[in-house]
Amino acid sequence: MEHVLVTGGAGYIGSHACKVLKAAGYVPVTYDNLSTGWADAVKFGPLEQGDLADRARLDAVFATYAPVAVMHFAAFSQVGEAMREPGKYWRNNLCGSLSLIEAAAAAGCLNFVFSSTCATYGDQDGVVLDEDSAQMPLNAYGASKRAIENVLTDFEASDGLKSVIFRYFNVAGADPEAEVGEFHQPETHLIPLMLDTIEGKRPALTIFGTDYDTPDGTCIRDYVHVMDLVEAHVLGLKWLMDGKGSRVFNLGTGKGFSVREVIEHSRAVTNMAVPYEEGPRRPGDAVRLVSGSERAETELGWRPARSTLEAMIGDAWRWHRSGHYER
Ligand code: UFG
């Protein structure tokens, strides 16, 4: 069976990717330093504990498994933290990725699927973004991801490395079978924080800013179900294995929801009250981030079937209540 090296396979999106890779007939080999991931989330293939900066360890793992491709999820990904500690983001995300890309090229593993972000676009309020929209990252997180995209382009010219770059919008939800799900420590994302609040684990959700220029004053995001998102990665892998070459795809749904709308849907899905208070804006937040997914749909054949707020909140809620969520 063919192996795929999954960096960050012990994390939220990476663990879901491992599940669908296994279902697609691959052996997902997780490479993760467990700094933010969880060993017990690695359920679908082997775990190789290691750091992206450890080139010798990476070389050994490439030699052991001879993977046909890399899926690179491992990264720090909190916008607020990136504003406070930019060096941490540049070092881990850019330098770590460079080490990985060099190791992959040296091993002749030339198919690379990269987890990028809509944060590369910055704040372009009013625009439905597409892959050709201007790149104007607002913070070190988005800027470091954008820089890695450029590194990949350079390694195509030098080594023939082919990459599929996915720019994610707001990933949410969980495996509907609740084998894996979202668990960040600390948690900063809207939906899991809201579910914690509903369960009484936190006193109240704070809405970050109610004076934005949107219909209800709160920020608008394009939420994508994590299972739809990782399915796109399997299609991206196939794209590369079929020799179709490097390509960038946005993964959004074209529909945005405000923070207040997410709260309303959560109340409806869980049938429980969501205690919240209104607070100031969070630094680094864009007003509105929404993308069309035309390219992914027409070229990859991607169908984001589960990306309704009901399904995302419902699956996250099931995961929260599954007992696996507590660690
Ligand atoms: N929000 C609140 N209260 C909270 C948490 C979030 O009001 O307690 C709001 C945020 O201000 C934002 C929305 O809910 O308007 C969604 O926030 P998240 O933290 O869930 O997600 P972000 O949009 O900040 O971040 C996501 C990804 C990042 C990525 C970013 C791009 O998690 O990795 O999109 O802007 F960089």
Tab-separated table of C-alpha atoms and ligand atoms in Angstrom:
chain	number	residue	atom	x	y	z
A	1	MET	CA	0.000	0.000	0.000
A	2	GLU	CA	1.153	3.509	-0.714
A	3	HIS	CA	2.155	5.786	2.151
A	4	VAL	CA	1.382	9.477	2.510
A	5	LEU	CA	3.362	11.540	5.011
A	6	VAL	CA	0.913	13.665	6.999
A	7	THR	CA	2.570	16.383	9.071
A	8	GLY	CA	0.308	17.534	11.867
A	9	GLY	CA	-1.632	14.276	11.641
A	10	ALA	CA	-2.239	14.441	15.394
A	11	GLY	CA	-4.038	17.769	15.048
A	12	TYR	CA	-7.581	18.726	14.174
A	13	ILE	CA	-7.546	18.799	10.381
A	14	GLY	CA	-4.635	16.362	10.016
A	15	SER	CA	-6.380	13.629	12.024
A	16	HIS	CA	-9.479	13.913	9.828
A	17	ALA	CA	-7.241	13.776	6.740
A	18	CYS	CA	-5.714	10.533	8.021
A	19	LYS	CA	-9.187	9.034	8.332
A	20	VAL	CA	-10.137	9.787	4.726
A	21	LEU	CA	-6.707	8.797	3.403
A	22	LYS	CA	-7.078	5.395	5.022
A	23	ALA	CA	-10.569	5.074	3.555
A	24	ALA	CA	-9.087	5.935	0.140
A	25	GLY	CA	-6.581	3.062	0.447
A	26	TYR	CA	-3.447	4.894	1.605
A	27	VAL	CA	-1.418	4.442	4.778
A	28	PRO	CA	-1.225	7.863	6.464
A	29	VAL	CA	2.075	8.240	8.331
A	30	THR	CA	1.712	11.018	10.896
A	31	TYR	CA	4.742	13.200	11.539
A	32	ASP	CA	4.022	15.410	14.523
A	33	ASN	CA	5.954	16.846	17.456
A	34	LEU	CA	2.814	16.717	19.617
A	35	SER	CA	3.282	20.350	20.637
A	36	THR	CA	-0.364	21.052	19.859
A	37	GLY	CA	-1.502	17.625	18.620
A	38	TRP	CA	-2.605	14.529	20.502
A	39	ALA	CA	-1.109	11.034	20.212
A	40	ASP	CA	-4.535	9.477	20.791
A	41	ALA	CA	-5.874	11.279	17.700
A	42	VAL	CA	-3.519	9.192	15.540
A	43	LYS	CA	-5.791	6.250	14.809
A	44	PHE	CA	-5.419	5.430	11.156
A	45	GLY	CA	-1.697	4.788	10.637
A	46	PRO	CA	1.680	5.019	12.384
A	47	LEU	CA	2.874	8.009	14.420
A	48	GLU	CA	6.411	9.226	13.929
A	49	GLN	CA	7.087	11.802	16.591
A	50	GLY	CA	9.433	14.496	15.360
A	51	ASP	CA	9.929	18.148	14.690
A	52	LEU	CA	9.838	19.793	11.279
A	53	ALA	CA	13.138	21.495	12.096
A	54	ASP	CA	14.814	18.092	12.644
A	55	ARG	CA	16.088	17.391	9.155
A	56	ALA	CA	17.863	14.132	10.066
A	57	ARG	CA	14.659	12.750	11.575
A	58	LEU	CA	12.681	13.786	8.498
A	59	ASP	CA	15.222	12.146	6.190
A	60	ALA	CA	14.954	8.926	8.201
A	61	VAL	CA	11.154	8.942	7.990
A	62	PHE	CA	11.202	9.547	4.222
A	63	ALA	CA	13.712	6.671	3.881
A	64	THR	CA	11.607	4.312	6.001
A	65	TYR	CA	8.250	4.839	4.281
A	66	ALA	CA	9.099	6.172	0.797
A	67	PRO	CA	5.819	8.145	0.776
A	68	VAL	CA	4.226	8.967	-2.586
A	69	ALA	CA	3.193	12.392	-1.303
A	70	VAL	CA	3.290	14.798	1.606
A	71	MET	CA	0.249	16.458	3.156
A	72	HIS	CA	1.561	19.311	5.236
A	73	PHE	CA	-0.761	20.495	8.006
A	74	ALA	CA	1.679	21.073	10.879
A	75	ALA	CA	1.725	24.763	11.791
A	76	PHE	CA	0.838	27.275	14.432
A	77	SER	CA	-2.475	28.790	13.404
A	78	GLN	CA	-3.778	31.344	15.888
A	79	VAL	CA	-4.106	34.839	14.535
A	80	GLY	CA	-4.090	36.501	17.981
A	81	GLU	CA	-0.912	34.697	19.028
A	82	ALA	CA	0.701	35.535	15.682
A	83	MET	CA	0.066	39.209	16.371
A	84	ARG	CA	1.789	38.963	19.757
A	85	GLU	CA	4.617	36.556	18.825
A	86	PRO	CA	5.387	36.884	15.118
A	87	GLY	CA	8.829	35.277	15.475
A	88	LYS	CA	7.245	32.040	16.670
A	89	TYR	CA	5.129	31.937	13.518
A	90	TRP	CA	7.889	32.747	11.081
A	91	ARG	CA	10.273	30.250	12.693
A	92	ASN	CA	7.918	27.313	13.027
A	93	ASN	CA	5.761	27.816	9.965
A	94	LEU	CA	8.284	29.071	7.449
A	95	CYS	CA	11.549	27.519	8.660
A	96	GLY	CA	9.838	24.241	9.582
A	97	SER	CA	8.156	24.029	6.188
A	98	LEU	CA	11.394	24.817	4.402
A	99	SER	CA	13.102	21.952	6.203
A	100	LEU	CA	10.234	19.630	5.205
A	101	ILE	CA	10.198	20.797	1.588
A	102	GLU	CA	13.962	20.318	1.293
A	103	ALA	CA	13.706	16.836	2.810
A	104	ALA	CA	10.863	15.893	0.435
A	105	ALA	CA	12.785	17.157	-2.590
A	106	ALA	CA	15.952	15.348	-1.482
A	107	ALA	CA	13.964	12.111	-1.052
A	108	GLY	CA	12.386	12.496	-4.495
A	109	CYS	CA	8.908	12.770	-2.969
A	110	LEU	CA	7.620	15.413	-5.365
A	111	ASN	CA	3.865	15.506	-4.692
A	112	PHE	CA	3.039	18.062	-2.011
A	113	VAL	CA	-0.368	19.056	-0.679
A	114	PHE	CA	-0.162	22.209	1.412
A	115	SER	CA	-2.538	23.534	4.020
A	116	SER	CA	-2.681	27.279	3.411
A	117	THR	CA	-5.235	29.818	4.514
A	118	CYS	CA	-7.570	32.590	3.473
A	119	ALA	CA	-5.534	34.728	5.888
A	120	THR	CA	-3.179	35.243	2.907
A	121	TYR	CA	-5.851	37.524	1.398
A	122	GLY	CA	-6.082	39.891	4.347
A	123	ASP	CA	-9.157	42.042	4.707
A	124	GLN	CA	-10.981	42.706	1.454
A	125	ASP	CA	-14.424	43.519	2.728
A	126	GLY	CA	-17.206	43.204	0.216
A	127	VAL	CA	-15.259	41.016	-2.169
A	128	VAL	CA	-16.070	37.354	-2.724
A	129	LEU	CA	-12.521	36.104	-2.971
A	130	ASP	CA	-11.145	33.797	-5.603
A	131	GLU	CA	-7.685	32.329	-6.146
A	132	ASP	CA	-6.567	35.366	-8.150
A	133	SER	CA	-7.570	37.918	-5.498
A	134	ALA	CA	-4.723	40.075	-4.191
A	135	GLN	CA	-2.573	38.652	-1.414
A	136	MET	CA	-2.420	41.092	1.496
A	137	PRO	CA	-1.939	39.150	4.736
A	138	LEU	CA	-2.687	41.099	7.917
A	139	ASN	CA	-0.586	39.078	10.325
A	140	ALA	CA	2.457	36.809	10.640
A	141	TYR	CA	0.268	33.728	10.389
A	142	GLY	CA	-1.092	34.641	6.956
A	143	ALA	CA	2.220	36.076	5.827
A	144	SER	CA	4.165	32.957	6.818
A	145	LYS	CA	1.705	30.727	4.949
A	146	ARG	CA	1.974	32.964	1.891
A	147	ALA	CA	5.764	32.749	2.065
A	148	ILE	CA	5.599	28.945	2.098
A	149	GLU	CA	3.457	29.048	-1.039
A	150	ASN	CA	6.291	30.988	-2.684
A	151	VAL	CA	8.881	28.473	-1.464
A	152	LEU	CA	6.848	25.700	-3.106
A	153	THR	CA	6.840	27.593	-6.395
A	154	ASP	CA	10.629	27.952	-6.260
A	155	PHE	CA	11.114	24.248	-5.533
A	156	GLU	CA	8.998	23.385	-8.543
A	157	ALA	CA	11.450	25.320	-10.707
A	158	SER	CA	14.516	23.775	-9.057
A	159	ASP	CA	13.428	20.218	-8.244
A	160	GLY	CA	10.171	19.576	-10.061
A	161	LEU	CA	8.172	19.512	-6.818
A	162	LYS	CA	4.458	19.738	-7.663
A	163	SER	CA	2.094	21.251	-5.142
A	164	VAL	CA	-1.602	21.568	-4.576
A	165	ILE	CA	-2.172	24.515	-2.269
A	166	PHE	CA	-5.484	24.733	-0.422
A	167	ARG	CA	-6.463	28.065	1.078
A	168	TYR	CA	-8.956	27.251	3.787
A	169	PHE	CA	-11.733	29.435	5.018
A	170	ASN	CA	-13.152	28.653	8.500
A	171	VAL	CA	-12.897	24.949	9.146
A	172	ALA	CA	-15.488	23.592	11.564
A	173	GLY	CA	-17.347	20.449	12.580
A	174	ALA	CA	-16.025	16.980	13.311
A	175	ASP	CA	-16.012	13.438	12.006
A	176	PRO	CA	-19.715	12.449	12.053
A	177	GLU	CA	-18.637	9.092	13.550
A	178	ALA	CA	-16.856	11.029	16.341
A	179	GLU	CA	-13.657	8.990	16.030
A	180	VAL	CA	-11.753	12.269	15.793
A	181	GLY	CA	-12.753	15.873	16.317
A	182	GLU	CA	-11.567	19.328	17.238
A	183	PHE	CA	-9.601	19.811	20.412
A	184	HIS	CA	-7.266	22.770	20.747
A	185	GLN	CA	-5.548	23.716	23.977
A	186	PRO	CA	-6.163	26.571	24.466
A	187	GLU	CA	-9.289	26.765	22.312
A	188	THR	CA	-9.821	30.021	20.416
A	189	HIS	CA	-12.335	29.052	17.713
A	190	LEU	CA	-15.908	30.230	17.781
A	191	ILE	CA	-17.884	26.978	17.476
A	192	PRO	CA	-16.012	24.828	20.043
A	193	LEU	CA	-15.938	27.766	22.488
A	194	MET	CA	-19.657	28.145	22.034
A	195	LEU	CA	-20.299	24.455	22.671
A	196	ASP	CA	-18.139	24.622	25.810
A	197	THR	CA	-20.238	27.560	26.956
A	198	ILE	CA	-23.477	25.714	26.267
A	199	GLU	CA	-22.165	22.803	28.346
A	200	GLY	CA	-21.331	25.182	31.192
A	201	LYS	CA	-17.560	24.710	30.917
A	202	ARG	CA	-17.104	28.429	30.327
A	203	PRO	CA	-19.111	31.270	31.818
A	204	ALA	CA	-20.104	33.126	28.627
A	205	LEU	CA	-19.023	33.516	25.054
A	206	THR	CA	-17.680	36.958	24.176
A	207	ILE	CA	-18.611	38.340	20.770
A	208	PHE	CA	-15.506	40.083	19.487
A	209	GLY	CA	-16.876	43.321	18.089
A	210	THR	CA	-20.475	44.319	17.348
A	211	ASP	CA	-19.717	47.549	15.468
A	212	TYR	CA	-18.459	46.117	12.181
A	213	ASP	CA	-19.990	47.290	8.930
A	214	THR	CA	-22.096	44.146	8.455
A	215	PRO	CA	-25.877	43.691	8.708
A	216	ASP	CA	-25.785	42.738	12.403
A	217	GLY	CA	-22.456	44.356	13.317
A	218	THR	CA	-20.492	41.105	13.789
A	219	CYS	CA	-17.814	39.530	11.582
A	220	ILE	CA	-18.743	37.251	8.724
A	221	ARG	CA	-16.957	33.994	7.950
A	222	ASP	CA	-17.302	31.193	5.409
A	223	TYR	CA	-17.507	27.931	7.376
A	224	VAL	CA	-16.424	24.644	5.768
A	225	HIS	CA	-17.002	21.205	7.258
A	226	VAL	CA	-13.734	19.514	8.120
A	227	MET	CA	-14.827	16.291	6.345
A	228	ASP	CA	-15.550	18.206	3.124
A	229	LEU	CA	-12.211	19.943	3.497
A	230	VAL	CA	-10.187	16.750	3.875
A	231	GLU	CA	-12.090	15.110	1.017
A	232	ALA	CA	-10.742	17.936	-1.137
A	233	HIS	CA	-7.245	16.901	-0.048
A	234	VAL	CA	-7.775	13.368	-1.311
A	235	LEU	CA	-8.938	14.860	-4.628
A	236	GLY	CA	-5.859	17.107	-4.599
A	237	LEU	CA	-3.635	14.103	-4.029
A	238	LYS	CA	-5.255	12.300	-6.958
A	239	TRP	CA	-4.779	15.456	-9.057
A	240	LEU	CA	-1.046	15.352	-8.346
A	241	MET	CA	-0.753	11.575	-8.829
A	242	ASP	CA	-2.477	12.000	-12.205
A	243	GLY	CA	0.288	14.435	-13.176
A	244	LYS	CA	-1.959	17.467	-13.477
A	245	GLY	CA	0.627	19.813	-11.987
A	246	SER	CA	0.665	22.572	-9.404
A	247	ARG	CA	-2.535	24.425	-8.596
A	248	VAL	CA	-4.061	26.656	-5.902
A	249	PHE	CA	-7.625	26.072	-4.713
A	250	ASN	CA	-9.755	28.036	-2.265
A	251	LEU	CA	-11.898	25.870	-0.049
A	252	GLY	CA	-14.965	27.869	0.941
A	253	THR	CA	-18.667	27.607	0.245
A	254	GLY	CA	-19.411	31.082	-1.090
A	255	LYS	CA	-21.751	31.716	1.835
A	256	GLY	CA	-20.882	33.751	4.892
A	257	PHE	CA	-22.401	33.715	8.376
A	258	SER	CA	-22.049	36.338	11.089
A	259	VAL	CA	-21.077	35.502	14.659
A	260	ARG	CA	-24.657	36.206	15.744
A	261	GLU	CA	-26.003	33.837	13.074
A	262	VAL	CA	-23.657	31.085	14.285
A	263	ILE	CA	-24.937	31.622	17.827
A	264	GLU	CA	-28.545	31.412	16.607
A	265	HIS	CA	-27.878	28.179	14.719
A	266	SER	CA	-26.164	26.693	17.761
A	267	ARG	CA	-29.182	27.435	19.875
A	268	ALA	CA	-31.388	25.731	17.298
A	269	VAL	CA	-29.148	22.663	16.861
A	270	THR	CA	-28.494	22.013	20.546
A	271	ASN	CA	-31.817	23.295	21.821
A	272	MET	CA	-29.927	25.029	24.582
A	273	ALA	CA	-29.231	28.654	25.421
A	274	VAL	CA	-25.893	30.201	24.458
A	275	PRO	CA	-24.879	32.665	27.173
A	276	TYR	CA	-22.915	35.475	25.555
A	277	GLU	CA	-21.720	38.999	26.118
A	278	GLU	CA	-20.617	41.679	23.687
A	279	GLY	CA	-16.958	42.671	23.798
A	280	PRO	CA	-14.452	44.748	21.845
A	281	ARG	CA	-12.967	43.788	18.492
A	282	ARG	CA	-10.144	41.216	18.439
A	283	PRO	CA	-6.938	42.582	16.854
A	284	GLY	CA	-6.121	41.029	13.479
A	285	ASP	CA	-9.711	40.042	12.623
A	286	ALA	CA	-10.941	40.659	9.077
A	287	VAL	CA	-14.527	41.907	8.737
A	288	ARG	CA	-15.688	39.431	6.139
A	289	LEU	CA	-13.949	36.424	4.593
A	290	VAL	CA	-15.972	34.540	1.997
A	291	SER	CA	-14.822	32.581	-1.018
A	292	GLY	CA	-16.341	31.007	-4.045
A	293	SER	CA	-15.247	27.392	-4.591
A	294	GLU	CA	-15.815	27.311	-8.335
A	295	ARG	CA	-12.304	26.211	-9.188
A	296	ALA	CA	-12.302	23.328	-6.690
A	297	GLU	CA	-15.749	22.276	-7.873
A	298	THR	CA	-15.112	22.413	-11.608
A	299	GLU	CA	-11.511	21.198	-11.688
A	300	LEU	CA	-11.324	18.798	-8.730
A	301	GLY	CA	-14.971	17.770	-8.717
A	302	TRP	CA	-15.253	18.864	-5.072
A	303	ARG	CA	-18.750	18.790	-3.579
A	304	PRO	CA	-18.886	20.299	-0.071
A	305	ALA	CA	-21.911	18.245	0.925
A	306	ARG	CA	-21.756	18.604	4.726
A	307	SER	CA	-20.925	22.296	4.951
A	308	THR	CA	-24.173	23.582	6.406
A	309	LEU	CA	-24.075	25.242	9.812
A	310	GLU	CA	-26.540	22.597	11.047
A	311	ALA	CA	-24.223	19.725	10.063
A	312	MET	CA	-21.068	21.450	11.291
A	313	ILE	CA	-22.497	22.406	14.666
A	314	GLY	CA	-24.382	19.094	14.946
A	315	ASP	CA	-21.251	17.000	14.284
A	316	ALA	CA	-19.140	19.160	16.594
A	317	TRP	CA	-21.816	18.822	19.251
A	318	ARG	CA	-21.869	15.017	18.905
A	319	TRP	CA	-18.076	14.962	19.233
A	320	HIS	CA	-18.257	17.204	22.304
A	321	ARG	CA	-20.670	14.820	23.927
A	322	SER	CA	-18.930	11.624	22.815
A	323	GLY	CA	-16.588	11.427	25.801
A	324	HIS	CA	-13.569	11.375	23.456
A	325	TYR	CA	-13.454	15.145	23.628
A	326	GLU	CA	-12.168	15.339	27.206
A	327	ARG	CA	-8.429	14.944	27.548
B	1	UFG	N1	-15.198	35.020	17.667
B	1	UFG	C1	-15.904	35.629	18.691
B	1	UFG	N2	-15.694	35.156	19.968
B	1	UFG	C2	-14.842	34.140	20.255
B	1	UFG	C3	-14.149	33.530	19.191
B	1	UFG	C4	-14.353	34.006	17.901
B	1	UFG	O1	-16.673	36.551	18.487
B	1	UFG	O2	-14.713	33.787	21.429
B	1	UFG	C5	-15.417	35.520	16.308
B	1	UFG	C6	-14.151	36.050	15.667
B	1	UFG	O3	-13.947	37.404	15.977
B	1	UFG	C7	-14.445	35.803	14.203
B	1	UFG	C8	-15.314	34.547	14.197
B	1	UFG	O4	-15.830	34.445	15.523
B	1	UFG	O5	-15.210	36.857	13.691
B	1	UFG	C9	-14.548	33.297	13.883
B	1	UFG	O6	-13.398	33.259	14.727
B	1	UFG	P1	-12.452	31.986	14.846
B	1	UFG	O7	-11.429	32.304	15.894
B	1	UFG	O8	-13.270	30.764	15.022
B	1	UFG	O9	-11.795	31.908	13.416
B	1	UFG	P2	-10.937	33.003	12.665
B	1	UFG	O10	-11.811	33.536	11.580
B	1	UFG	O11	-10.300	33.982	13.553
B	1	UFG	O12	-9.724	32.126	12.177
B	1	UFG	C10	-9.783	31.262	11.128
B	1	UFG	C11	-8.738	30.174	11.302
B	1	UFG	C12	-7.365	30.760	11.225
B	1	UFG	C13	-7.247	31.599	9.985
B	1	UFG	C14	-8.298	32.654	9.980
B	1	UFG	C15	-8.209	33.565	8.795
B	1	UFG	O13	-8.896	29.527	12.538
B	1	UFG	O14	-6.418	29.735	11.213
B	1	UFG	O15	-9.554	32.012	9.979
B	1	UFG	O16	-8.635	34.836	9.176
B	1	UFG	F1	-6.058	32.216	9.928
